[in-house]
Coordinates of C-alpha atoms and ligand atoms in Angstrom, one line a residue:
X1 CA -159.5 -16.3 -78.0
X2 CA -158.6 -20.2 -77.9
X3 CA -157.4 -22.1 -80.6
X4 CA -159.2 -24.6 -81.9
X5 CA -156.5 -27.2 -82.3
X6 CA -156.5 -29.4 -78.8
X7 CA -153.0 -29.5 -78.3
X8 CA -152.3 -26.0 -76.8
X9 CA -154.9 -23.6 -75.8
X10 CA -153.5 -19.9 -76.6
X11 CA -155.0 -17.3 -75.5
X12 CA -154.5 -13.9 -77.3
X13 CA -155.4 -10.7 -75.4
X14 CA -157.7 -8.9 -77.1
X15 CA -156.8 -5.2 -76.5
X16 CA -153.2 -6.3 -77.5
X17 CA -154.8 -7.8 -80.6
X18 CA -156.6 -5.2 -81.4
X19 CA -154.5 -2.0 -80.5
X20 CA -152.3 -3.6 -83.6
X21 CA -152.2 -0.7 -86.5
X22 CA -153.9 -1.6 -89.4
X23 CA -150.7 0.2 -92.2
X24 CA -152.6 2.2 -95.0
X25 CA -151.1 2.5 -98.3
X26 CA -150.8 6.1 -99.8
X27 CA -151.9 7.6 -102.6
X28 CA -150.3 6.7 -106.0
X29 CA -150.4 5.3 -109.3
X30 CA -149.4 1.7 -110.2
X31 CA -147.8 0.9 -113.5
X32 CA -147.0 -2.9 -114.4
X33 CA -144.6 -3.1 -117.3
X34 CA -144.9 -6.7 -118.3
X35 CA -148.8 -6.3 -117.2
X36 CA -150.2 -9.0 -120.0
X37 CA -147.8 -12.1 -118.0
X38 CA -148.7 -14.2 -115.5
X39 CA -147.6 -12.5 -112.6
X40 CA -149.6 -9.4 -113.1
X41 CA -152.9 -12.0 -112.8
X42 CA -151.9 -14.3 -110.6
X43 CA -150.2 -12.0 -107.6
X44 CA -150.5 -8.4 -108.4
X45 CA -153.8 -7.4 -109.4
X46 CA -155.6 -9.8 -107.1
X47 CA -152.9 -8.2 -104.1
X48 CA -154.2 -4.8 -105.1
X49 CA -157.6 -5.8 -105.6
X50 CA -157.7 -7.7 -101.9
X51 CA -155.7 -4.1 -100.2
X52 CA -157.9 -1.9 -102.1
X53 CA -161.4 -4.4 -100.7
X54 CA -160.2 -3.9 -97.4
X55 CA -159.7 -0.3 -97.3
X56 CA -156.1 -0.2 -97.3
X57 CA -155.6 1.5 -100.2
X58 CA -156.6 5.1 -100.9
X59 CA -159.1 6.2 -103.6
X60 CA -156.7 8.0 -104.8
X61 CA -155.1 5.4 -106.4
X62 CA -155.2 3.9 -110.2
X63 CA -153.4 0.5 -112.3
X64 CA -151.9 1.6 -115.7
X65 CA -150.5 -2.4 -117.3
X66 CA -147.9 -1.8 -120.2
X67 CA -146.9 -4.7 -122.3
X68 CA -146.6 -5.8 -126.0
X69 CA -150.1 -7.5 -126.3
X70 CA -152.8 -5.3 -128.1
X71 CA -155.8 -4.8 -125.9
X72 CA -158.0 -2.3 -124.8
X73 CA -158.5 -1.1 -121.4
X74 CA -161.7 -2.9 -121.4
X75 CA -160.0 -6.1 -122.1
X76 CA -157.9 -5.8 -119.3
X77 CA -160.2 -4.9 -117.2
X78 CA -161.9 -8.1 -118.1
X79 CA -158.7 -9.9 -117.5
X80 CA -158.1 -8.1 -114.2
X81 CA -162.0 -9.1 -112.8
X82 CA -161.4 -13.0 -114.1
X83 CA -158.0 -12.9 -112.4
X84 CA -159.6 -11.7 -109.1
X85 CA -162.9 -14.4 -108.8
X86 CA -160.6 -16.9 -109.5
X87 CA -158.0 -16.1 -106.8
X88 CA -161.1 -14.6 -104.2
X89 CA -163.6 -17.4 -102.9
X90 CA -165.8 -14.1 -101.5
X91 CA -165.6 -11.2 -103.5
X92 CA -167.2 -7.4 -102.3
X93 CA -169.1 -6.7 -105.8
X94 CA -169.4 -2.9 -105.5
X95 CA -165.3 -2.7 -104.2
X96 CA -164.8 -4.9 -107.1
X97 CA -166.4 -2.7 -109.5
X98 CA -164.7 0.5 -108.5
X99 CA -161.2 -1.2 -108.4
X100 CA -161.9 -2.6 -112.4
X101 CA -163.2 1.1 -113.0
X102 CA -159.1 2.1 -111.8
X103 CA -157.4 -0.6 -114.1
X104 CA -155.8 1.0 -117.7
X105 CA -153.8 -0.5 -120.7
X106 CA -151.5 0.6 -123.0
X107 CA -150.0 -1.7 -125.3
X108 CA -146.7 -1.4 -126.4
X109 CA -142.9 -2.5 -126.7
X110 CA -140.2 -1.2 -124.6
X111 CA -137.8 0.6 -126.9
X112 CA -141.1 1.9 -128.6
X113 CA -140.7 6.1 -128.4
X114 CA -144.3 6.5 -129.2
X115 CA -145.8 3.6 -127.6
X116 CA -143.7 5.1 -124.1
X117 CA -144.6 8.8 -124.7
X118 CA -148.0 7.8 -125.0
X119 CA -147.5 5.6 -121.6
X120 CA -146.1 8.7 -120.2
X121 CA -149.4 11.0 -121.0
X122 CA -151.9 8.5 -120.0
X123 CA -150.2 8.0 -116.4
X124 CA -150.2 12.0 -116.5
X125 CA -153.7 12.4 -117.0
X126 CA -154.6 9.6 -114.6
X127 CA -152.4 11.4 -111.9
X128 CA -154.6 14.4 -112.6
X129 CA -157.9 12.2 -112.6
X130 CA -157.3 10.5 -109.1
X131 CA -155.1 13.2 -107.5
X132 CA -152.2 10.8 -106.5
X133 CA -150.4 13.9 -106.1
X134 CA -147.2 12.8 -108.8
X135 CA -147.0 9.3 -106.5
X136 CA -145.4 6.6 -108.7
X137 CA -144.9 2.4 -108.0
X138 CA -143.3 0.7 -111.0
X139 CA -143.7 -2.4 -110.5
X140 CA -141.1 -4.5 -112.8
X141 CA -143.9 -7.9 -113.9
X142 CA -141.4 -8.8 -116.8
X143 CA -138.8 -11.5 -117.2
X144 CA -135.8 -10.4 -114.7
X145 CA -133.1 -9.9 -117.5
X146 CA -135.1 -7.1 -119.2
X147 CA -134.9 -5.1 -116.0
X148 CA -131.8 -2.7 -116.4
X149 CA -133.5 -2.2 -120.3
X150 CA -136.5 -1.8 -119.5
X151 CA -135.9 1.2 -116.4
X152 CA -133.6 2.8 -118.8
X153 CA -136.5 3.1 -121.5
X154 CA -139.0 4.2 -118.9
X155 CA -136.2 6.6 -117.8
X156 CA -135.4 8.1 -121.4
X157 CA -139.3 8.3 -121.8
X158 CA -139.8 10.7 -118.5
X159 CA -141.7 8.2 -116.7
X160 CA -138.9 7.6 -114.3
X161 CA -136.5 9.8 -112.7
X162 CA -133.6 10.4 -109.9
X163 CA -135.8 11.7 -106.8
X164 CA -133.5 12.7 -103.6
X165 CA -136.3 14.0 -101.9
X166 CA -139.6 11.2 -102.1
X167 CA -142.1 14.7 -102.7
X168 CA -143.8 13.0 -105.0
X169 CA -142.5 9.9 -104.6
X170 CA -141.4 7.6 -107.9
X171 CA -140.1 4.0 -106.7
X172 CA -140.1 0.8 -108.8
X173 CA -140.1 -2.9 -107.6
X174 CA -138.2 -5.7 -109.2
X175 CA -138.7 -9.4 -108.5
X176 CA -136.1 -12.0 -108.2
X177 CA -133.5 -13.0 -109.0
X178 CA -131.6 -10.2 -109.1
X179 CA -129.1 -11.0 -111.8
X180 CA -127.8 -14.3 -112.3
X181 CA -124.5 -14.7 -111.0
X182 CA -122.4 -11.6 -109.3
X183 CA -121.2 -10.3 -112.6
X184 CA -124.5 -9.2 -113.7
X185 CA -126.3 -8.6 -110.4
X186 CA -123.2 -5.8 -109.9
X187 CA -124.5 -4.6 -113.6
X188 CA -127.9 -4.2 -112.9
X189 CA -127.0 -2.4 -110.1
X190 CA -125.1 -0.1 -111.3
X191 CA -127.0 0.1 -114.4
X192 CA -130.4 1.0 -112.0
X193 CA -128.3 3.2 -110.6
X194 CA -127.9 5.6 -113.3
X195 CA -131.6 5.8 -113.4
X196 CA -132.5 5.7 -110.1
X197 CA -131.1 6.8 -106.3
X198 CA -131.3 3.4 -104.0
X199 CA -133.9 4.9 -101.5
X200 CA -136.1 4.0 -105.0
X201 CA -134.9 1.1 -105.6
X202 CA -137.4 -1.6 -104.2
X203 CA -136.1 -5.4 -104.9
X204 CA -138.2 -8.2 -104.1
X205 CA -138.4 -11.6 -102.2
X206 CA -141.6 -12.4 -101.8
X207 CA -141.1 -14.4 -99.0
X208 CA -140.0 -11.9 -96.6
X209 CA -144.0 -10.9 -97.2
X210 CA -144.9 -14.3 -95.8
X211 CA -146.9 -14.1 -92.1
X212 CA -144.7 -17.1 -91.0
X213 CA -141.6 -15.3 -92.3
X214 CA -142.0 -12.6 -90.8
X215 CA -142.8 -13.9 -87.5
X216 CA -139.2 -15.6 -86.9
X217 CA -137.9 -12.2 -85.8
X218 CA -141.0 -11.8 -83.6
X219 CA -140.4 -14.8 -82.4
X220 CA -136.8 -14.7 -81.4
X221 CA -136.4 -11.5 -80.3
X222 CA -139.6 -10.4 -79.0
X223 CA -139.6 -13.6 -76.3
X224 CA -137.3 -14.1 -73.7
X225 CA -136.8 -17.7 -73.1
X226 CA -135.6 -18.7 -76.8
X227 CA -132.2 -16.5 -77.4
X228 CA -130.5 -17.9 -74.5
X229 CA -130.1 -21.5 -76.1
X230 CA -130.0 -19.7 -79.9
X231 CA -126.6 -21.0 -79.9
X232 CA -123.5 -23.7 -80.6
X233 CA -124.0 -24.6 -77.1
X234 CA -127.7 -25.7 -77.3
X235 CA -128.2 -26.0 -81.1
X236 CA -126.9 -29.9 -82.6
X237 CA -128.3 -28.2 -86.4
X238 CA -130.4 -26.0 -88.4
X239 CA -132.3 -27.8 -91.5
X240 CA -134.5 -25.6 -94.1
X241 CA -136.6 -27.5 -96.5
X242 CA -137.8 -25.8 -99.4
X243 CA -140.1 -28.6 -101.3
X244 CA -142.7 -28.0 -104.1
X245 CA -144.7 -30.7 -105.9
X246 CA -145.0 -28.8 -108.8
X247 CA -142.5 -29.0 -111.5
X248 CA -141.3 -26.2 -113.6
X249 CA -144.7 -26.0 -115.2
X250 CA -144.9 -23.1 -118.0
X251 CA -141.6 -21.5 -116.8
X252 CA -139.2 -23.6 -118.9
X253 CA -137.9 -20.4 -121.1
X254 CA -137.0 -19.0 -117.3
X255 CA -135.9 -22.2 -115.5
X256 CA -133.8 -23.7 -118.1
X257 CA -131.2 -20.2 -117.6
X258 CA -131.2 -20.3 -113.8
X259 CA -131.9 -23.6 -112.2
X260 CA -133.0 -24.3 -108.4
X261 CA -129.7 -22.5 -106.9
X262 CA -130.2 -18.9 -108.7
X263 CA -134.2 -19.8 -108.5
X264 CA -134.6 -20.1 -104.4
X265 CA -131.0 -20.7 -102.9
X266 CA -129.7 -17.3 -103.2
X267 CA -132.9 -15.1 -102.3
X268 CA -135.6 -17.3 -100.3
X269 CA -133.3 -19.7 -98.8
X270 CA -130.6 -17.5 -97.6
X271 CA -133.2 -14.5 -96.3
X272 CA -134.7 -17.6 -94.1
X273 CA -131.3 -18.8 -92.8
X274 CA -130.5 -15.1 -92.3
X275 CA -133.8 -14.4 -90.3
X276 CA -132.8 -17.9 -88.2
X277 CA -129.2 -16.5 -87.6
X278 CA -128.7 -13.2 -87.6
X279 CA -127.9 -11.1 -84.3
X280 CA -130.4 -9.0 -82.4
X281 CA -130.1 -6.0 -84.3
X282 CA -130.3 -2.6 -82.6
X283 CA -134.1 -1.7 -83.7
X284 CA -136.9 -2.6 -85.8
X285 CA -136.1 -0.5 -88.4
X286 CA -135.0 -1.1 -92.0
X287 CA -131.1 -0.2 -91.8
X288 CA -131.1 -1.9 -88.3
X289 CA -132.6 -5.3 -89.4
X290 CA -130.9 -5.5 -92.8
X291 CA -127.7 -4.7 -91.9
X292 CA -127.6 -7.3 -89.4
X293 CA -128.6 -9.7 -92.4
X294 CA -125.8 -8.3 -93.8
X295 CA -123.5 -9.7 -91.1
X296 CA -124.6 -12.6 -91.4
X297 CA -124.2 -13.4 -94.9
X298 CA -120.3 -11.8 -94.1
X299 CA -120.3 -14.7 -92.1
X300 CA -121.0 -18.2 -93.7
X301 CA -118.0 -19.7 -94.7
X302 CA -117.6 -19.7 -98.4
X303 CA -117.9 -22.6 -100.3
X304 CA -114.1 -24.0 -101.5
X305 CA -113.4 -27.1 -103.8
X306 CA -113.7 -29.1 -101.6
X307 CA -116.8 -28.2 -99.9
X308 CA -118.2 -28.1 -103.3
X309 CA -117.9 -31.7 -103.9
X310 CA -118.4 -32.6 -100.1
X311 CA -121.1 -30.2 -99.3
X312 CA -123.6 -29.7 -102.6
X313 CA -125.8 -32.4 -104.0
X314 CA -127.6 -30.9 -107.5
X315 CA -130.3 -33.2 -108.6
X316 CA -133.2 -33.2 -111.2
X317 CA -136.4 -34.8 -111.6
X318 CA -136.8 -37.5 -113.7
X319 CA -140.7 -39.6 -114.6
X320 CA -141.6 -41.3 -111.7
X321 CA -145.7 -41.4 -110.1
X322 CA -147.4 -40.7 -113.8
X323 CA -145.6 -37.5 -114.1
X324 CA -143.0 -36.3 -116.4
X325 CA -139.6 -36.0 -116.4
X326 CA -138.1 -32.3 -116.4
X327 CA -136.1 -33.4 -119.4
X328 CA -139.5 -34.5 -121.5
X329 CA -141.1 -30.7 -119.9
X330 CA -142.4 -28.8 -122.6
X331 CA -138.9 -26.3 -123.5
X332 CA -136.8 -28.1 -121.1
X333 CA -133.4 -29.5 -123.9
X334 CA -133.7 -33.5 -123.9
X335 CA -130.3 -33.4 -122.6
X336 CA -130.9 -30.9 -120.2
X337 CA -128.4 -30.7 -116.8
X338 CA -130.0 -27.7 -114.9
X339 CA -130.6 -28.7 -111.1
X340 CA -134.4 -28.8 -110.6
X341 CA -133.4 -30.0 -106.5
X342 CA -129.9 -28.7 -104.5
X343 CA -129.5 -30.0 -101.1
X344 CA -126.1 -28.3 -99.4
X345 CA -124.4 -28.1 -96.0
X346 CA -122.8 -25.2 -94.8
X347 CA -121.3 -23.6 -91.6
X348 CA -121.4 -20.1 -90.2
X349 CA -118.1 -18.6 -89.3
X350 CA -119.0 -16.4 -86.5
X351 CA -119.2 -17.2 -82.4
X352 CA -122.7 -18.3 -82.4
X353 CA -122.6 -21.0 -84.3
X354 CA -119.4 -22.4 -84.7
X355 CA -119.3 -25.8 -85.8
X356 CA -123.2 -26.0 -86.2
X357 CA -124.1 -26.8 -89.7
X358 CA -127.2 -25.2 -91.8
X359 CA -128.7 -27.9 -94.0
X360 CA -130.7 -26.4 -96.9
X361 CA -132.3 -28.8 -99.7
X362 CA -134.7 -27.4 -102.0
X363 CA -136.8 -29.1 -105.0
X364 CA -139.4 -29.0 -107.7
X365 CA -141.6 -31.8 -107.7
X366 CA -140.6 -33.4 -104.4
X367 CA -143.7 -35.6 -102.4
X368 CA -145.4 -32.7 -101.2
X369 CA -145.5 -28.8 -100.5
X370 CA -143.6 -28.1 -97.3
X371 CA -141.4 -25.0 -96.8
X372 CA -139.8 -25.2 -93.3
X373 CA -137.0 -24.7 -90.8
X374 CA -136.0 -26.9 -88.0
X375 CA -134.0 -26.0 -85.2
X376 CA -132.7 -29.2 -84.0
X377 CA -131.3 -29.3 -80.2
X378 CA -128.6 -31.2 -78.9
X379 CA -129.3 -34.5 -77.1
X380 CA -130.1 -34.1 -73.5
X381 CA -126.4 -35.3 -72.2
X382 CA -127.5 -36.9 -69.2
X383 CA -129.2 -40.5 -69.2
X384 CA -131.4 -40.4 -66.0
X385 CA -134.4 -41.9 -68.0
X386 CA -132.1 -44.7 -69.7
X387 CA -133.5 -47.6 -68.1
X388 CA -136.9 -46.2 -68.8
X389 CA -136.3 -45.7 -71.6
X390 CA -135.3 -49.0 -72.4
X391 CA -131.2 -48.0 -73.7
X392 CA -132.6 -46.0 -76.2
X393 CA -131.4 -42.3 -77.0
X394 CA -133.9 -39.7 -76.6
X395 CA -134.9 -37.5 -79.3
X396 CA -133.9 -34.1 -78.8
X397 CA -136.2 -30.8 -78.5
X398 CA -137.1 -29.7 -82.2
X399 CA -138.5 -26.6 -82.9
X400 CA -140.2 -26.1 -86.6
X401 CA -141.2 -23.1 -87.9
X402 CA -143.5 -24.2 -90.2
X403 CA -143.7 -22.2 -93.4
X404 CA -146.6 -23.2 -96.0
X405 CA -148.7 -24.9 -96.2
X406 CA -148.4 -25.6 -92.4
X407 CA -147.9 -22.0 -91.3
X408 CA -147.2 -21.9 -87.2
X409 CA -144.5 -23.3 -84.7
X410 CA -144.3 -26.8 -83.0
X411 CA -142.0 -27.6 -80.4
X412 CA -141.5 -31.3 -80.1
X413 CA -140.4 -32.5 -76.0
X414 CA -140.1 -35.7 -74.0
X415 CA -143.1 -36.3 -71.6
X416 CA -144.3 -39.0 -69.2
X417 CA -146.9 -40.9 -70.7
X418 CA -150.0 -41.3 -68.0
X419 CA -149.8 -44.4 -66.5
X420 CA -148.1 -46.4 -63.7
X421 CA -144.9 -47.4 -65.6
X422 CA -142.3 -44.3 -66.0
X423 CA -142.5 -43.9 -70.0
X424 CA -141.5 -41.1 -71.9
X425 CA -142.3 -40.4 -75.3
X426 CA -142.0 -37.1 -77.7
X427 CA -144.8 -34.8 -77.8
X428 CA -145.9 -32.0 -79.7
X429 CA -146.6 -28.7 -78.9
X430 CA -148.0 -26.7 -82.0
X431 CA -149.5 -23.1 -82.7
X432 CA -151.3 -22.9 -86.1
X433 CA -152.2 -19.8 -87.6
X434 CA -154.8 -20.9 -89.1
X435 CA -156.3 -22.6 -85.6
X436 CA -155.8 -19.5 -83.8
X437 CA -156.6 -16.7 -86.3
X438 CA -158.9 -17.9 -88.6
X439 CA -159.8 -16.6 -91.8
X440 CA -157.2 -15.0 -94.4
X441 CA -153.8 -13.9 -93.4
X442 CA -152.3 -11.0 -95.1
X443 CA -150.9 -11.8 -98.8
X444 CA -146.8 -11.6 -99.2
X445 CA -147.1 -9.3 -102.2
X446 CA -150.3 -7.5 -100.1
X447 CA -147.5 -6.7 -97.8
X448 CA -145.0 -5.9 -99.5
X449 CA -146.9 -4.0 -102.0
X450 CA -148.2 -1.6 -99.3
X451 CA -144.7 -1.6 -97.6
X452 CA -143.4 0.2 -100.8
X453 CA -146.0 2.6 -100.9
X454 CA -145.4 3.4 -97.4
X455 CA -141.7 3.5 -98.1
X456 CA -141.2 1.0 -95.4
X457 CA -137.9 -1.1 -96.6
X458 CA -137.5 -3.8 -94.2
X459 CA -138.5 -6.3 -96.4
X460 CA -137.0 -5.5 -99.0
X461 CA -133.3 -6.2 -100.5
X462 CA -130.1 -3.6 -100.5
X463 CA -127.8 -3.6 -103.1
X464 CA -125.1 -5.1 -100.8
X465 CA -127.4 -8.1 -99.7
X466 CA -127.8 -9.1 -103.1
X467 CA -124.2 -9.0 -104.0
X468 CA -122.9 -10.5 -101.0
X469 CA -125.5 -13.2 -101.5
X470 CA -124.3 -13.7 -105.3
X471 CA -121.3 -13.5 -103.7
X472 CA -121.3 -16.7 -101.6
X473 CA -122.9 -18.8 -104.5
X474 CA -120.4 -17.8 -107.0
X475 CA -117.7 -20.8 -106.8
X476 CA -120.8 -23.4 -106.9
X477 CA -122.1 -21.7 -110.3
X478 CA -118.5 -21.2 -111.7
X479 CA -117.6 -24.7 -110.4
X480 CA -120.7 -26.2 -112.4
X481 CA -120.3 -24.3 -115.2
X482 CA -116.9 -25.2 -115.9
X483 CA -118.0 -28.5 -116.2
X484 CA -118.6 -30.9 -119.6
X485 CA -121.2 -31.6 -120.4
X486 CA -120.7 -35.4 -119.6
X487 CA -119.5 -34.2 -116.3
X488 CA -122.7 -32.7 -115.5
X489 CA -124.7 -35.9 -116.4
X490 CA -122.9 -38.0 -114.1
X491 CA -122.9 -35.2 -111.1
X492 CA -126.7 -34.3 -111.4
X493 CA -128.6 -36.9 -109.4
X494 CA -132.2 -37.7 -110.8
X495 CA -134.6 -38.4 -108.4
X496 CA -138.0 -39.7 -109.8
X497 CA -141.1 -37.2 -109.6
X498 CA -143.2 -37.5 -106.3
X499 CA -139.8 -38.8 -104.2
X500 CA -138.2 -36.6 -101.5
X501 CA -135.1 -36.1 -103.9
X502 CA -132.1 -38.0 -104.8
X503 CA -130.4 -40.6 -102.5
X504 CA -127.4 -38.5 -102.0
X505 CA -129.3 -35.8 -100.3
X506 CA -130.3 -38.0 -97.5
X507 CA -126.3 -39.1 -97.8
X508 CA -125.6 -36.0 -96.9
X509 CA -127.1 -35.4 -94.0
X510 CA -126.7 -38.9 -93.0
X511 CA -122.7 -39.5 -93.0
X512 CA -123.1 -36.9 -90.3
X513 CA -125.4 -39.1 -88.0
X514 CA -128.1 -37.1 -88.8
X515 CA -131.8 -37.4 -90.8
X516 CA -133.6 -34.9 -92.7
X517 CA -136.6 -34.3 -90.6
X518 CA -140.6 -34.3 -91.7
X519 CA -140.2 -37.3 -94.8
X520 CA -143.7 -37.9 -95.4
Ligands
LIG601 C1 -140.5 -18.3 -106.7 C2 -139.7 -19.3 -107.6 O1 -139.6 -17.3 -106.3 O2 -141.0 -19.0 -105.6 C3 -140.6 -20.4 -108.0 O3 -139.2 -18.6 -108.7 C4 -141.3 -21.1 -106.9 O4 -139.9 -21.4 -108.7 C5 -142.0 -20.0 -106.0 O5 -142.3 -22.0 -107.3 C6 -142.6 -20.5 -104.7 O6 -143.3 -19.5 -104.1 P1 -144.4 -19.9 -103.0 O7 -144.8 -18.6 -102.4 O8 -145.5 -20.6 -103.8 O9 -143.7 -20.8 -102.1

């Protein structure tokens, strides 16, 4: 197969390609607490819909939505179809029908006895109907801070209990964030923990499920010619950009109490620096991969004082482009200071890469979409190609992993340009998933959907990951917190809507000779 892109041609073995093995989900019931929001129609029932479509899910295998709106199964089945044309350009009609004909309701509220016993009986007779064998995903579609409430209700109600043994299986999935500071992510913990053993306990970041996520480790340790120079010695800096050019949109109620750090800094954007950094660990298996993620968050240095005021730029989006401020946002306080952008610096304490700094900046309406990570290489140290090169310094090897919407790798290197004259220039050599393999990639909640029903747990978060992670952002939320309010208007930097962020985040990357990379 060759890509299409005429850069690179790539050529993908075919046997290899197709001797990959295609993971089945098992079969089991799905209840959604929280199944009238938006994230029920926007990622899971589509998710389930798409796995199901493609024969990766069982017919053994049923929805059951709980939440406080009234409806009818019918009209969630209704909601459930809409939800699925709108997210699928090409749907399978007759796979579509018999998915809808698996979707139940029951309305309710989650210290309602009744409401829950009645929960309780409907999931039993559905267990009977599609012989999931006892088989249980909860998946937690609620507001994060109704978790620990809402497991114990489920728990009190029968629905939910300790299992040592996984014969039938019963695990439940929550989404991030995981608490909001250490305090209460140690809570939740422990309060899941009355309820539930870990093995059950399933805790999301959705982009771990991402393709070009996923493929860092693949990338790194399943090549040969990239760990050797994975290091202080090779690497000048690591940059992650996290942008979105959406603002906070209908999630004001949510984004007003956690703000861009507890939003993406201490789940998405520490998994990705973790995935960059971390050491080979000893197999691909889930205690092997996450505890070496754990090593790595043992190792960034913490943020002190003075880092704090050195190291952390927290801005927010003001108009700008015909598009509101976040302070004029429908539910956002007029005099609101919670960060809708962070950019930060910080160092990893361990032999690899000492004295190599991790740039992370993140952002709600920033110019455009573009999640990525740069690995930026030293400068070459020797000037052979000066004088062709008319005095200037050469750019140095970049290697991007591009994350969404570019999903693929580019490498960028000096070449010759043809001609009789010796002049070099930076090139570009890319591989684009899309190019190369066409058509839809898996979804990240299609993955890590079926990875919980397969009780696969790479993906997903231990208890100490989240802590530790809490952990290491704790003096930056305590240090902002103690602030005045008059404080915090003078330290948050707006930026207009549509920019790449406040000044002072390219200040921070510039004092140190350095430029955040792909501006426009
Ligand atoms: C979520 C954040 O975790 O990720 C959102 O809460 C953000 O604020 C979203 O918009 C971005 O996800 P994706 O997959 O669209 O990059």
């Amino acid at each position: 197969m060759e890509s299409k892109g005429d850069k690179v041609q790539v050529h993908v073995n075919p046997q290899g390609h197709a001797s990959c093995e295609i993971q089945k989900g098992v079969r089991c019931g799905v209840i959604i607490p929280g199944a009238s929001g938006d994230l029920t129609f926007r990622k899971l029932i589509p998710s389930l819909y798409n796995l199901y479509a493609a024969g990766r899910l069982p017919e053994e295998f049923f929805v059951l939505g709980y939440a406080r709106t009234k409806m009818d199964d019918n009209a969630f089945r209704i909601m459930a179809e809409d939800s699925v044309r709108k997210s699928e350009k090409a749907v399978i009609e007759t796979r579509l029908k018999d998915f809808i004909q698996r979707c139940f309701y029951v309305p309710g509220g989650y210290e309602d006895k009744a409401a829950l016993l009645n929960l309780k009986k409907r999931a039993n007779e559905l267990a009977a109907k599609f012989n999931t064998g006892g088989n249980l995903i909860v998946h937690m579609a609620t507001p994060p801070d109704l978790f620990g409430k809402i497991t114990k209700c489920l728990s009190e109600a029968g629905l939910l209990m300790k299992t040592a043994d996984e014969n039938p299986f019963i695990r439940v999935m929550y989404e991030k964030p995981f608490g909001r500071d250490i305090q209460s992510a140690k809570a939740l913990n422990s309060e899941l923990l009355n309820y539930l053993s870990e093995n059950q306990i399933y805790r999301i970041d959705h982009y771990l499920g991402k393709e070009t996520v996923q493929n860092i480790l693949v990338f790194r340790f399943a090549n040969m010619i990239f760990e050797p120079v994975w290091n202080s010695e090779y690497v000048d800096h690591i940059q992650i950009t996290f942008a979105e050019d959406i603002g906070v949109e209908h999630r004001a109620g949510y984004y007003e109490k956690y703000g861009a750090l507890r939003d993406v800094f201490q789940n998405h954007m520490l998994q990705l620096a973790a995935l960059i950094g971390m050491e080979h660990p000893a197999g691909f298996d889930a205690d092997s991969v996450r505890g070496e993620k754990i090593k790595f968050l043992k190792s960034i240095a913490p943020f002190d004082e003075g880092g704090i005021k050195d190291n952390v730029v927290m801005g927010q989006y003001a108009a700008g482009n015909n598009m509101t401020g976040y302070r004029q946002e429908q539910g956002v306080s007029p005099d609101s200071c919670v960060e809708t952008f962070f950019a930060l610096k910080m160092f990893v304490d361990n032999k690899r890469w000492q004295g190599v700094p991790f740039y992370i900046r993140a952002g709600k309406r920033l110019k455009r979409k573009a999640s990525h990570i740069a690995v930026v290489f030293k400068k070459i140290p020797t000037c052979m190609f000066c004088k062709e090169h008319q005095g200037n310094t050469m750019s140095p090897n970049i290697l991007i992993f591009g994350i969404q919407p570019e999903q693929g790798v580019n490498l960028t290197f000096q070449a010759k340009i043809p001609g009789s004259k010796m002049c070099l220039a930076p090139l570009e050599m890319k591989f684009n998933y899309n190019d190369l393999f066409g058509g839809r990639t898996s979804d990240d909640y299609e993955t890590l959907i079926l990875d919980c029903m397969r009780g696969d747990r790479i993906l997903f978060w231990t208890k100490e990951g989240v802590e530790l992670s809490w952990q290491l952002l704790q003096p930056v939320l305590q240090k902002w917190e103690a602030c005045g309010m008059g404080e915090k208007q003078s330290l948050i930097k707006m930026y207009q809507a549509g920019a790449w962020g406040p000044k002072e985040a390219d200040m921070l990357i510039e004092k140190d000779g350095r430029k955040w990379i792909i501006k426009e």
